[in-house]
Amino acid sequence: MTAVLLAVVALGAAQAHAVQPDEILDDPALEARARELSAGLRCLVCQNQSIDDSDAPLAKDLRVLVRERLKAGDSNDEIMDFVVSRYGDFVLLKPPFTPHTWLLWFATPLLFLAAAGGIFYAYRRRSRAAAIPQALTESEQEHLTRLLDPDTPETGTPESGGKS
């Protein structure tokens, strides 16, 4: 029983909206249009929520504005055009694909490709550097010769400074 109750509460929480009872329109068709429109408009205070989900006063003002325009008989496009003309494309959660928003649309993929290219270049450079053997210094070569030739008298190791 408690599992069912928790599931109902969880589902109800997922559907929670910040729309106040006094904002809800009497006409269900208009209210559905208002919810559809407000779900596509960004809260200018929260910036990561729609005005339908935000409790900010400006979001409430925008929800009321949308509902007033619906009552006045405006179409969905007219309402969106009005809000965009007032607040700019930033108010749209899904901005249009126009030349002045290309940076917004292409910045993330371009940065991702640049980062992937940089990682690939660094990996290739590092693996190439690791593949090239480094020549021994003169003292390392002498020490190696002494270690490999048992007939050479031991005069000391490089660590002891050449002293026996």
CSV table of C-alpha atoms in Angstrom, one decimal:
chain,number,residue,atom,x,y,z
A,1,MET,CA,0.0,0.0,0.0
A,2,THR,CA,2.8,2.4,0.9
A,3,ALA,CA,4.5,1.7,-2.4
A,4,VAL,CA,1.4,2.6,-4.3
A,5,LEU,CA,1.0,5.8,-2.3
A,6,LEU,CA,4.7,6.7,-3.0
A,7,ALA,CA,4.2,6.1,-6.7
A,8,VAL,CA,1.1,8.4,-6.8
A,9,VAL,CA,3.0,11.1,-4.9
A,10,ALA,CA,6.0,10.8,-7.2
A,11,LEU,CA,3.8,11.0,-10.3
A,12,GLY,CA,2.0,14.0,-8.9
A,13,ALA,CA,5.3,15.7,-8.1
A,14,ALA,CA,6.4,15.2,-11.7
A,15,GLN,CA,3.3,17.0,-13.0
A,16,ALA,CA,3.5,19.9,-10.5
A,17,HIS,CA,3.3,23.3,-12.1
A,18,ALA,CA,3.6,26.8,-10.6
A,19,VAL,CA,0.3,27.9,-12.0
A,20,GLN,CA,-1.8,29.3,-9.3
A,21,PRO,CA,-5.6,28.5,-9.0
A,22,ASP,CA,-6.5,32.1,-9.7
A,23,GLU,CA,-4.6,32.0,-13.0
A,24,ILE,CA,-6.5,29.0,-14.4
A,25,LEU,CA,-8.9,29.9,-17.2
A,26,ASP,CA,-12.5,28.7,-17.0
A,27,ASP,CA,-12.5,27.4,-20.6
A,28,PRO,CA,-10.5,24.1,-20.7
A,29,ALA,CA,-9.5,24.5,-24.3
A,30,LEU,CA,-8.0,28.0,-23.6
A,31,GLU,CA,-6.3,26.7,-20.5
A,32,ALA,CA,-4.8,23.8,-22.5
A,33,ARG,CA,-3.5,26.4,-25.1
A,34,ALA,CA,-2.1,28.5,-22.3
A,35,ARG,CA,-0.3,25.6,-20.8
A,36,GLU,CA,1.1,24.7,-24.2
A,37,LEU,CA,2.4,28.2,-24.8
A,38,SER,CA,3.8,28.7,-21.3
A,39,ALA,CA,5.6,25.4,-21.5
A,40,GLY,CA,7.6,26.8,-24.4
A,41,LEU,CA,8.5,30.1,-22.8
A,42,ARG,CA,11.6,30.5,-20.6
A,43,CYS,CA,11.4,32.1,-17.2
A,44,LEU,CA,13.7,35.1,-17.4
A,45,VAL,CA,14.6,34.9,-13.7
A,46,CYS,CA,15.2,31.1,-13.4
A,47,GLN,CA,16.4,30.7,-17.0
A,48,ASN,CA,16.3,26.9,-16.8
A,49,GLN,CA,12.6,26.5,-16.3
A,50,SER,CA,9.5,27.3,-18.3
A,51,ILE,CA,7.2,30.0,-17.0
A,52,ASP,CA,4.7,27.2,-16.3
A,53,ASP,CA,7.2,25.6,-13.8
A,54,SER,CA,8.6,28.7,-12.2
A,55,ASP,CA,7.4,30.4,-9.1
A,56,ALA,CA,9.1,33.7,-9.9
A,57,PRO,CA,6.9,36.8,-10.0
A,58,LEU,CA,8.0,37.6,-13.6
A,59,ALA,CA,6.9,34.1,-14.7
A,60,LYS,CA,3.5,34.7,-13.1
A,61,ASP,CA,3.2,38.0,-14.9
A,62,LEU,CA,4.1,36.2,-18.2
A,63,ARG,CA,1.5,33.4,-17.5
A,64,VAL,CA,-1.1,36.1,-16.8
A,65,LEU,CA,-0.1,38.0,-20.0
A,66,VAL,CA,-0.5,34.8,-22.1
A,67,ARG,CA,-3.9,34.1,-20.6
A,68,GLU,CA,-5.1,37.7,-21.2
A,69,ARG,CA,-4.0,37.5,-24.8
A,70,LEU,CA,-5.8,34.2,-25.2
A,71,LYS,CA,-9.0,35.7,-23.8
A,72,ALA,CA,-8.6,38.6,-26.2
A,73,GLY,CA,-8.7,36.1,-29.1
A,74,ASP,CA,-5.1,36.1,-30.2
A,75,SER,CA,-3.7,33.0,-31.9
A,76,ASN,CA,-0.8,31.1,-30.5
A,77,ASP,CA,1.6,32.6,-33.1
A,78,GLU,CA,0.4,36.1,-32.3
A,79,ILE,CA,1.0,35.6,-28.6
A,80,MET,CA,4.5,34.1,-29.2
A,81,ASP,CA,5.4,36.9,-31.6
A,82,PHE,CA,4.2,39.5,-29.0
A,83,VAL,CA,6.3,37.9,-26.2
A,84,VAL,CA,9.4,37.5,-28.5
A,85,SER,CA,9.1,41.1,-29.7
A,86,ARG,CA,9.0,42.2,-26.1
A,87,TYR,CA,11.7,40.0,-24.6
A,88,GLY,CA,13.7,38.6,-27.6
A,89,ASP,CA,14.4,35.1,-28.8
A,90,PHE,CA,16.0,34.3,-25.4
A,91,VAL,CA,12.5,33.9,-23.9
A,92,LEU,CA,11.9,30.8,-26.1
A,93,LEU,CA,13.0,27.5,-24.6
A,94,LYS,CA,13.5,26.3,-28.2
A,95,PRO,CA,15.0,29.2,-30.2
A,96,PRO,CA,14.4,29.4,-33.9
A,97,PHE,CA,17.2,28.4,-36.4
A,98,THR,CA,18.1,31.7,-37.8
A,99,PRO,CA,21.4,33.4,-38.8
A,100,HIS,CA,21.6,35.3,-35.5
A,101,THR,CA,21.1,32.1,-33.5
A,102,TRP,CA,23.6,30.0,-35.4
A,103,LEU,CA,26.3,30.5,-32.7
A,104,LEU,CA,23.8,29.1,-30.2
A,105,TRP,CA,23.1,26.1,-32.3
A,106,PHE,CA,26.6,25.3,-33.5
A,107,ALA,CA,28.8,26.4,-30.5
A,108,THR,CA,28.4,23.2,-28.5
A,109,PRO,CA,29.1,20.7,-31.4
A,110,LEU,CA,32.0,22.9,-32.6
A,111,LEU,CA,33.5,23.0,-29.1
A,112,PHE,CA,33.1,19.3,-28.7
A,113,LEU,CA,34.8,18.6,-32.1
A,114,ALA,CA,37.6,21.0,-31.2
A,115,ALA,CA,38.1,19.3,-27.8
A,116,ALA,CA,38.0,15.8,-29.4
A,117,GLY,CA,40.6,17.0,-32.0
A,118,GLY,CA,42.8,18.4,-29.3
A,119,ILE,CA,42.7,15.2,-27.4
A,120,PHE,CA,43.4,13.2,-30.5
A,121,TYR,CA,46.4,15.5,-31.4
A,122,ALA,CA,47.8,15.3,-27.9
A,123,TYR,CA,47.5,11.5,-27.9
A,124,ARG,CA,49.2,11.1,-31.2
A,125,ARG,CA,52.0,13.5,-30.2
A,126,ARG,CA,52.5,11.7,-27.0
A,127,SER,CA,52.5,8.2,-28.5
A,128,ARG,CA,55.0,9.4,-31.2
A,129,ALA,CA,57.3,10.9,-28.6
A,130,ALA,CA,57.2,7.6,-26.6
A,131,ALA,CA,58.0,5.6,-29.7
A,132,ILE,CA,61.3,7.5,-30.4
A,133,PRO,CA,64.1,6.1,-28.3
A,134,GLN,CA,66.3,8.6,-26.5
A,135,ALA,CA,70.0,8.3,-26.9
A,136,LEU,CA,72.0,7.5,-23.7
A,137,THR,CA,74.3,10.2,-22.3
A,138,GLU,CA,78.0,9.5,-22.2
A,139,SER,CA,78.0,8.7,-18.5
A,140,GLU,CA,75.0,6.4,-18.9
A,141,GLN,CA,76.8,4.6,-21.8
A,142,GLU,CA,80.0,4.1,-19.7
A,143,HIS,CA,78.0,2.7,-16.8
A,144,LEU,CA,76.2,0.3,-19.1
A,145,THR,CA,79.4,-0.8,-20.7
A,146,ARG,CA,80.9,-1.5,-17.2
A,147,LEU,CA,77.8,-3.5,-16.2
A,148,LEU,CA,77.7,-5.6,-19.4
A,149,ASP,CA,81.5,-6.3,-19.6
A,150,PRO,CA,82.7,-8.3,-16.6
A,151,ASP,CA,86.4,-7.7,-17.5
A,152,THR,CA,86.2,-4.0,-17.0
A,153,PRO,CA,87.3,-3.0,-13.5
A,154,GLU,CA,84.6,-1.4,-11.3
A,155,THR,CA,85.5,2.3,-10.7
A,156,GLY,CA,82.3,3.2,-9.0
A,157,THR,CA,78.7,3.9,-9.9
A,158,PRO,CA,77.3,7.2,-11.1
A,159,GLU,CA,75.3,7.4,-7.9
A,160,SER,CA,78.5,7.3,-5.7
A,161,GLY,CA,80.1,10.0,-7.8
A,162,GLY,CA,82.7,7.7,-9.4
A,163,LYS,CA,84.4,6.7,-6.1
A,164,SER,CA,85.2,3.1,-5.2
